[in-house]
GROMACS .gro file of C-alpha atoms in nm:
model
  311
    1UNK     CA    1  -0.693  -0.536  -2.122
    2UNK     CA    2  -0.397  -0.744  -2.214
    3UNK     CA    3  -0.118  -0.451  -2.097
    4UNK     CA    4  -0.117  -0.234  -1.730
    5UNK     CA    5  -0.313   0.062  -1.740
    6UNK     CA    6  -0.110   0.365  -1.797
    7UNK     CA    7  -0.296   0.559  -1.457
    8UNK     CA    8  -0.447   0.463  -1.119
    9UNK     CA    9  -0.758   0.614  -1.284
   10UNK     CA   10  -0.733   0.397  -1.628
   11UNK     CA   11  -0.661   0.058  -1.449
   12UNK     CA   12  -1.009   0.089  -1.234
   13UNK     CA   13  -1.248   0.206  -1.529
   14UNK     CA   14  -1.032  -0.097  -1.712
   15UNK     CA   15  -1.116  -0.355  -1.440
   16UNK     CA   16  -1.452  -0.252  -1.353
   17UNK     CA   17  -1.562  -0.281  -1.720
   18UNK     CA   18  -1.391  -0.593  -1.682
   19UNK     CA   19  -1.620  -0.709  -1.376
   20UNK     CA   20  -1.938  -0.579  -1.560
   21UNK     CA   21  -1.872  -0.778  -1.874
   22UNK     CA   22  -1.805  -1.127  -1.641
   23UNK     CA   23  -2.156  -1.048  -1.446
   24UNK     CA   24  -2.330  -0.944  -1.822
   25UNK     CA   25  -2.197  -1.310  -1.900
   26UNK     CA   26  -2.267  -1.442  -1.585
   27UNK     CA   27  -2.693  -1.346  -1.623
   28UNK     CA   28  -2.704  -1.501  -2.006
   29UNK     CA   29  -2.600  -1.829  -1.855
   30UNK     CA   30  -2.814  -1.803  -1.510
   31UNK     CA   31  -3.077  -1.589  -1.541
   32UNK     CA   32  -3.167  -1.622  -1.151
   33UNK     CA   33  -2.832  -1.479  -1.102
   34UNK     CA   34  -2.845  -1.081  -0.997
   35UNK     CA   35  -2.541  -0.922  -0.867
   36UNK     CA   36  -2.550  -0.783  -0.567
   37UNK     CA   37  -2.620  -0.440  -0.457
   38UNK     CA   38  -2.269  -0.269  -0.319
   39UNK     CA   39  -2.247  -0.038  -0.045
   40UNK     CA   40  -2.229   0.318  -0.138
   41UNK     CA   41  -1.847   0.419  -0.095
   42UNK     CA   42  -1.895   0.614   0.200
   43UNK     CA   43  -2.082   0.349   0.405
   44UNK     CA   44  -1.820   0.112   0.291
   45UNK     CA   45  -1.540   0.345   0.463
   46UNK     CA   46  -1.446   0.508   0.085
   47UNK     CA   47  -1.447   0.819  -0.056
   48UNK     CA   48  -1.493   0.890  -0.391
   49UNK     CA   49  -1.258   1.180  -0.552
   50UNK     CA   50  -1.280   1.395  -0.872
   51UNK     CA   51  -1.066   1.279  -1.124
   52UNK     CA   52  -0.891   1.570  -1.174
   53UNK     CA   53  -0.727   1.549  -0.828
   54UNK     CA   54  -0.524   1.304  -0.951
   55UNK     CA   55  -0.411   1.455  -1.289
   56UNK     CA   56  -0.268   1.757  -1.018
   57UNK     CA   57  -0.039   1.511  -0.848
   58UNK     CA   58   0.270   1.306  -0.991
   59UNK     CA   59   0.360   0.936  -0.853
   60UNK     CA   60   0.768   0.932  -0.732
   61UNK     CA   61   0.857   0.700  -0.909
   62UNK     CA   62   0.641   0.537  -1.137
   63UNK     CA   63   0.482   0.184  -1.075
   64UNK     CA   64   0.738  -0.069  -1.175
   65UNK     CA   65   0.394  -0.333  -1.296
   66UNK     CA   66   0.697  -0.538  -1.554
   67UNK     CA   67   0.928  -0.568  -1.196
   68UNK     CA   68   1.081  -0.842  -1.164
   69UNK     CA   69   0.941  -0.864  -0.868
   70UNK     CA   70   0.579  -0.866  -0.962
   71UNK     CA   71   0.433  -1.260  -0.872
   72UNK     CA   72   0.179  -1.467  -1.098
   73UNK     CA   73  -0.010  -1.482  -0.794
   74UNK     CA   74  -0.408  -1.620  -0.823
   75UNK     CA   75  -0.673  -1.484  -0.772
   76UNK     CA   76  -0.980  -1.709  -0.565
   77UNK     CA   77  -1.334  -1.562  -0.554
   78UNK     CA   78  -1.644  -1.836  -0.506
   79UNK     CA   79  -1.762  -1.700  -0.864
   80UNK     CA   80  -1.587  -1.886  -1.056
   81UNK     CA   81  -1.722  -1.695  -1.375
   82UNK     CA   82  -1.584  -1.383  -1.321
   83UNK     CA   83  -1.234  -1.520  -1.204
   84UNK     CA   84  -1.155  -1.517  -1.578
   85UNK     CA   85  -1.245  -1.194  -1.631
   86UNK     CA   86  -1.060  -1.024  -1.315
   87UNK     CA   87  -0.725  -1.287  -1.274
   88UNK     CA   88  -0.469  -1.098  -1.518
   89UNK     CA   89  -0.598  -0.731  -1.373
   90UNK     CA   90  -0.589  -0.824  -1.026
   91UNK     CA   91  -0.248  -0.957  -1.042
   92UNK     CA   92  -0.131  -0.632  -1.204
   93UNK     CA   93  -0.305  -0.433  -0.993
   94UNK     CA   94  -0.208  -0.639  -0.659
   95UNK     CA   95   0.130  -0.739  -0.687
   96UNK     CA   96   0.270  -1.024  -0.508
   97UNK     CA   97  -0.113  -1.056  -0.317
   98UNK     CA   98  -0.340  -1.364  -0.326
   99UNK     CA   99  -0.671  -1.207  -0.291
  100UNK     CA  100  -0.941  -1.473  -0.103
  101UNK     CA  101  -1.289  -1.404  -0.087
  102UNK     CA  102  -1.561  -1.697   0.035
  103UNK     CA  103  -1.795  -1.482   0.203
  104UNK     CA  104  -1.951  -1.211  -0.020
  105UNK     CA  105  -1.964  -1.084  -0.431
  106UNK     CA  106  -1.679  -0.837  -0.372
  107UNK     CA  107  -1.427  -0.855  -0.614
  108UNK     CA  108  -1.138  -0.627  -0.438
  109UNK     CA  109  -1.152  -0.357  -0.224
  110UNK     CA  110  -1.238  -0.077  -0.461
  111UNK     CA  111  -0.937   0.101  -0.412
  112UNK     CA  112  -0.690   0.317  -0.658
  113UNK     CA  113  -0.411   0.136  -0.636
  114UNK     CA  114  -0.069   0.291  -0.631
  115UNK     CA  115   0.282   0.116  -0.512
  116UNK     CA  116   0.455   0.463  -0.454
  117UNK     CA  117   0.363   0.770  -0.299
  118UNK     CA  118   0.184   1.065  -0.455
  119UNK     CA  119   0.360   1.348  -0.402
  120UNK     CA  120   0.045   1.660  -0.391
  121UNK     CA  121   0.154   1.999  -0.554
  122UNK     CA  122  -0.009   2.142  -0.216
  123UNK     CA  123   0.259   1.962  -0.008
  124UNK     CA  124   0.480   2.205  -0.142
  125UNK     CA  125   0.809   1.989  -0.139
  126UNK     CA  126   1.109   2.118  -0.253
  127UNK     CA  127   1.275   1.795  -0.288
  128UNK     CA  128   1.603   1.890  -0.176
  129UNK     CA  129   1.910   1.619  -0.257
  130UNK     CA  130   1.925   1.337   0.013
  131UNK     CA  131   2.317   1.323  -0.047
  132UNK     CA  132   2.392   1.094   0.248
  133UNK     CA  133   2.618   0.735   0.126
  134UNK     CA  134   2.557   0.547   0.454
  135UNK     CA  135   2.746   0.216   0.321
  136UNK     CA  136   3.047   0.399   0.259
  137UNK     CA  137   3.066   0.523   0.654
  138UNK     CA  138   2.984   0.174   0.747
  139UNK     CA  139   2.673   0.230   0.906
  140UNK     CA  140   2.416   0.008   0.672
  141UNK     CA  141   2.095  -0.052   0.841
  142UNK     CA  142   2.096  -0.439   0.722
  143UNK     CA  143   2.281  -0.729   0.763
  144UNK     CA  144   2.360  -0.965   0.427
  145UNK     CA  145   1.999  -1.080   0.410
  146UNK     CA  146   1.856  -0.757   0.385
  147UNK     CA  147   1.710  -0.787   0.754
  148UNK     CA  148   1.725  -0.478   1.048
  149UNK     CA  149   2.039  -0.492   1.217
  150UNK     CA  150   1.915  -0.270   1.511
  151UNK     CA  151   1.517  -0.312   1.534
  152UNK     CA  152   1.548   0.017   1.799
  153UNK     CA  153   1.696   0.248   1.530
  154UNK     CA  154   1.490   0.534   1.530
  155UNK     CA  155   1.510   0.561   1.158
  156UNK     CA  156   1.710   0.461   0.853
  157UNK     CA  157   1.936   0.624   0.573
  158UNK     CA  158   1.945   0.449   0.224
  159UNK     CA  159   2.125   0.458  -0.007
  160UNK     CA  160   2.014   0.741  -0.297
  161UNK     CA  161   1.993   0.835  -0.674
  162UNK     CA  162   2.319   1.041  -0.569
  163UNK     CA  163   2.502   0.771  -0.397
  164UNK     CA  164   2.799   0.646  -0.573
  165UNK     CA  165   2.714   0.263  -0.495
  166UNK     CA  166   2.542   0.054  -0.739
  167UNK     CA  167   2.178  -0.030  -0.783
  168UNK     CA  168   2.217  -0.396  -0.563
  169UNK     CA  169   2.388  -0.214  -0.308
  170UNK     CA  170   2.273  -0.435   0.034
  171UNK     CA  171   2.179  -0.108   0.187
  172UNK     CA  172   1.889  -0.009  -0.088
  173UNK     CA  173   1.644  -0.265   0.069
  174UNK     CA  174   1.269  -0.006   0.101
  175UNK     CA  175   1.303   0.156  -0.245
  176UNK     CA  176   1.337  -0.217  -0.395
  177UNK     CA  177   0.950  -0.253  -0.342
  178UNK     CA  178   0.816  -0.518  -0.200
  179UNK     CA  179   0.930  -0.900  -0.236
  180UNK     CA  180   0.683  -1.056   0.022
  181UNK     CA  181   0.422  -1.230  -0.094
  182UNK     CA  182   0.103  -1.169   0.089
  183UNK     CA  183  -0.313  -1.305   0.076
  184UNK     CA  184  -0.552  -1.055   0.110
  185UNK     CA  185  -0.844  -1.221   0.247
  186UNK     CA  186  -1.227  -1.133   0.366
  187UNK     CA  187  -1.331  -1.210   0.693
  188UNK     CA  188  -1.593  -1.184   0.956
  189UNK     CA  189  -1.447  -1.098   1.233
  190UNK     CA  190  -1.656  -1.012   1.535
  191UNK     CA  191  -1.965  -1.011   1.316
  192UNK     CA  192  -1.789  -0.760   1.084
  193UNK     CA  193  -1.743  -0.900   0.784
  194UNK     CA  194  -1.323  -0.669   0.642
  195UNK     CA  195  -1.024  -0.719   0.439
  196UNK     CA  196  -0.726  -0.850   0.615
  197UNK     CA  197  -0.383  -0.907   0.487
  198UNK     CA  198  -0.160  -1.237   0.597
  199UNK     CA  199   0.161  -1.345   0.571
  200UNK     CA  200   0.160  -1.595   0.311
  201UNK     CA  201   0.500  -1.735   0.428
  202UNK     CA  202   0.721  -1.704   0.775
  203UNK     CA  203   0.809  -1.336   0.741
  204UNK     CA  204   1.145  -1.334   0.962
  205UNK     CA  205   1.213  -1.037   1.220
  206UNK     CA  206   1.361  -0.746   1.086
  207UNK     CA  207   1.240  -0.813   0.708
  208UNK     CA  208   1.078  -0.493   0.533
  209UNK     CA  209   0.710  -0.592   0.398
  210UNK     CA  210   0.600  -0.311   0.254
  211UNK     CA  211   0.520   0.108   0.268
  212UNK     CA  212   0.263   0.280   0.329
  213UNK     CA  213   0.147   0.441   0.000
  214UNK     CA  214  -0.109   0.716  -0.085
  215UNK     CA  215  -0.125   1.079  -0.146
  216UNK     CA  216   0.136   1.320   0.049
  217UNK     CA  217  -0.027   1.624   0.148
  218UNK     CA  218   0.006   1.901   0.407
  219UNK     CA  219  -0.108   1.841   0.775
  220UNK     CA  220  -0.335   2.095   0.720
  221UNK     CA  221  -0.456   1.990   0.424
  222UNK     CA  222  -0.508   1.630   0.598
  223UNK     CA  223  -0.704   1.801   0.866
  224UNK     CA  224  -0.931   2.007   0.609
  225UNK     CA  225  -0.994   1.664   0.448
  226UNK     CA  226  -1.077   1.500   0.759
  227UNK     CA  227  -1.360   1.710   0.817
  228UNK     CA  228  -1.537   1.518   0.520
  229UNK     CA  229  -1.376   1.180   0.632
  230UNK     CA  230  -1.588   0.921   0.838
  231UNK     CA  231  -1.389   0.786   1.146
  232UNK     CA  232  -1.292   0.472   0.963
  233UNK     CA  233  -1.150   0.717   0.720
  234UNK     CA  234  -0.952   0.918   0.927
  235UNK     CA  235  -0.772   0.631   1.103
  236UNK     CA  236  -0.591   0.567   0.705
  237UNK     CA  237  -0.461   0.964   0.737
  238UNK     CA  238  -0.128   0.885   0.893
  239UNK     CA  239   0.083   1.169   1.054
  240UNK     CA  240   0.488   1.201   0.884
  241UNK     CA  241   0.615   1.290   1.243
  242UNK     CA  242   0.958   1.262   1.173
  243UNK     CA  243   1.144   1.548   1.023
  244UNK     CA  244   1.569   1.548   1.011
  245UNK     CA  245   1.485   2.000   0.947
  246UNK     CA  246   1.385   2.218   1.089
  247UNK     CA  247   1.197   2.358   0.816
  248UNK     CA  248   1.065   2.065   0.661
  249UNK     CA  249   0.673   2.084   0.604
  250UNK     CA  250   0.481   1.874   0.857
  251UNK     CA  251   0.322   1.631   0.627
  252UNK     CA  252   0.097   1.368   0.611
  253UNK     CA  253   0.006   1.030   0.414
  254UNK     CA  254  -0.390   0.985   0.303
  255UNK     CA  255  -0.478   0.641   0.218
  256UNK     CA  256  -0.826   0.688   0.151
  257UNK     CA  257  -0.879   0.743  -0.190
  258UNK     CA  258  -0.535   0.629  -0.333
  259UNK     CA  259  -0.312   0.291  -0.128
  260UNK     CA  260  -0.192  -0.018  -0.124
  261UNK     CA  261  -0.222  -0.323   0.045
  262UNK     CA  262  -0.107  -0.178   0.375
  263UNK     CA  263  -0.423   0.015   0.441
  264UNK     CA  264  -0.523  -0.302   0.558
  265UNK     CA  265  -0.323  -0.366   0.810
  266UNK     CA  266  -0.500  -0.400   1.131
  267UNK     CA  267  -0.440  -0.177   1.449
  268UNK     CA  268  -0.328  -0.344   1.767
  269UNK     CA  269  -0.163  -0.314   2.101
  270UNK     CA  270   0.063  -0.574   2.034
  271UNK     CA  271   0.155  -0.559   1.690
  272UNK     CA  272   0.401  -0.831   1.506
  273UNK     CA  273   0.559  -0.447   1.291
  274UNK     CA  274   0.665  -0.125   1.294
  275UNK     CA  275   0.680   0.157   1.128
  276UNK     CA  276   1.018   0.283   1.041
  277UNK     CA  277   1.121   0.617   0.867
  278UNK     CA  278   1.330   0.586   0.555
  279UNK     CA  279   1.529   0.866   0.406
  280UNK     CA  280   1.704   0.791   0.068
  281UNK     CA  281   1.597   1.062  -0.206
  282UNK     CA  282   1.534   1.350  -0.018
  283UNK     CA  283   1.545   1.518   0.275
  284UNK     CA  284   1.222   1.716   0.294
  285UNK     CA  285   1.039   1.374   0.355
  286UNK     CA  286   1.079   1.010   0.395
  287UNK     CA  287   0.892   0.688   0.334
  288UNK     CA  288   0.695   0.487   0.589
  289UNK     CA  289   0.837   0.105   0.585
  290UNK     CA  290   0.675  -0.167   0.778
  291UNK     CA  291   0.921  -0.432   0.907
  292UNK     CA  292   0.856  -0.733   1.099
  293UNK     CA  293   0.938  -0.691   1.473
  294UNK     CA  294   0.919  -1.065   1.547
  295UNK     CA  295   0.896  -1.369   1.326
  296UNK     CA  296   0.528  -1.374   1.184
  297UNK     CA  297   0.390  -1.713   1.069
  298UNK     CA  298   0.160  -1.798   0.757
  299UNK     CA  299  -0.193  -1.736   0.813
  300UNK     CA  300  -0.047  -1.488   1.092
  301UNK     CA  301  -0.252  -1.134   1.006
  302UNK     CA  302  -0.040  -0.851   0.962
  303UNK     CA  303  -0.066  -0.555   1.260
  304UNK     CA  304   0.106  -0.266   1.351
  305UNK     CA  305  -0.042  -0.002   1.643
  306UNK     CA  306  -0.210   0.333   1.455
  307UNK     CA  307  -0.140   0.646   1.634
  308UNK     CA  308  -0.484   0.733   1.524
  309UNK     CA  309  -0.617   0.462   1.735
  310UNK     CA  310  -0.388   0.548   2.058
  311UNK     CA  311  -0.190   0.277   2.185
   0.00000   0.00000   0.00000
């Protein structure tokens, strides 16, 4: 397990062998110690897929794990025996997250995790040429330190694969992934014991934390697949509402099965982001970025109001 696994797929059968081995270890040393019993998926707001779901879809573009901007982040977890075990795959699989837990045996959220989108063959995109250059007519969404210029825009052109500019162009800020470090922490909150994600820094207003990732699929589709959702399922479905044609597919983004650490963002009425669309490779559909709408402080959770959840 010393190199990324080469699928979503790969990485969890790699880690959870990983996980079995450190509590295997952990029972020769303690025999009073017994692991304990996880929820079944669904009751823990999961859903398990086939495999071969995923071997019908193709990631745009592949995970960057050897980025530069990948941290050496830690890992805590009050088992300190299977911290050995888990560090190196957790950081691969979590970039740029601290991942907390103090309160129960979970490991992290059992979760295929993907840093792009996954575009479905049932979406049906054509992925027509994005050929818009907005730095060369002046109009770049960011100011020198890669922050919103205009926090009402109603959404942003970047620069593309078809752009003339080059690759540290100020206006290519969303595609660059993430650079915001972040802890992913359990906590009981209300008596409910959930993930929540934090700033692990001052996040300034305007600054672009991170996009929601999953599996693109057809509104229809996401409505077929809600009927087998749970409600705390459905809320991770979220609607692509903004289309630039006419004819563009109405689409949709399911987290469920297949995310990243923004399926943890909580919902609220008075959230500290917003979701922006971003339009750099193609026109038939655009990525939803999460930027900071005020300045959010460390420890400060990360929120943003679902349009599942009204508000």
């Amino acid at each position: 397990a010393d190199t990324a696994a080469d699928s979503p797929s790969e990485s969890w059968n790699i880690i959870s062998n990983a996980v079995k081995n450190a509590f295997l270890n952990l029972q020769q040393h303690n025999s009073s110690f017994r692991p304990r019993s996880p929820e079944s998926e669904s009751n823990a707001g999961f859903s398990g897929k086939d495999e071969a779901v995923i071997s019908e879809n193709s990631v745009i573009p592949p995970s960057e794990v050897n980025s530069p901007n990948v941290s050496k982040g830690s890992f805590k977890h009050r088992n300190n025996s299977s911290n050995a075990a888990v560090k190196k795959l957790s950081v691969e699989r979590w970039p740029l997250i601290t991942i907390e837990n103090d309160l129960d045996e979970s490991i992290e959220p059992v979760l295929e995790y993907v840093d792009d989108l996954i575009i479905s063959k049932q979406s049906d995109l054509s992925l027509a040429k994005y050929e818009v250059c907005p730095c060369k007519e002046g109009s770049s969404n960011y100011d020198y330190e890669h922050r919103l210029i205009s926090p009402g825009v109603e959404f942003i052109n970047e620069c593309g694969p078809w752009c003339g500019c080059p690759i540290d162009c100020s206006n290519r800020v969303v595609q660059k992934k993430r650079s915001i470090p972040l802890i992913l922490q359990r906590i009981k909150d209300y008596g409910e014991i959930r993930w929540a994600v934090k700033a692990q820094e001052m996040i300034p207003k305007g600054t672009y934390i991170d996009q929601y990732c999953g599996e693109v699929v057809t509104s229809r589709e996401a409505m077929k697949r809600a009927m087998g959702y749970s409600e705390e399922e459905e809320t991770l479905v979220l609607d692509m509402f903004f289309e630039i044609k006419e004819e563009a597919p109405s689409l949709a983004i399911d987290a469920v099965t297949y995310g990243n650490v923004t399926r943890f963002f909580k919902h609220s009425n008075q959230p500290n982001t917003a979701i922006y669309p971003v339009f750099y490779e193609s026109s038939d559909y655009h990525r939803m970025a999460f930027f900071s709408i005020q300045d959010i402080q460390p420890g400060d959770e990360i929120t943003f109001t679902n349009w599942n959840l009204g508000g």
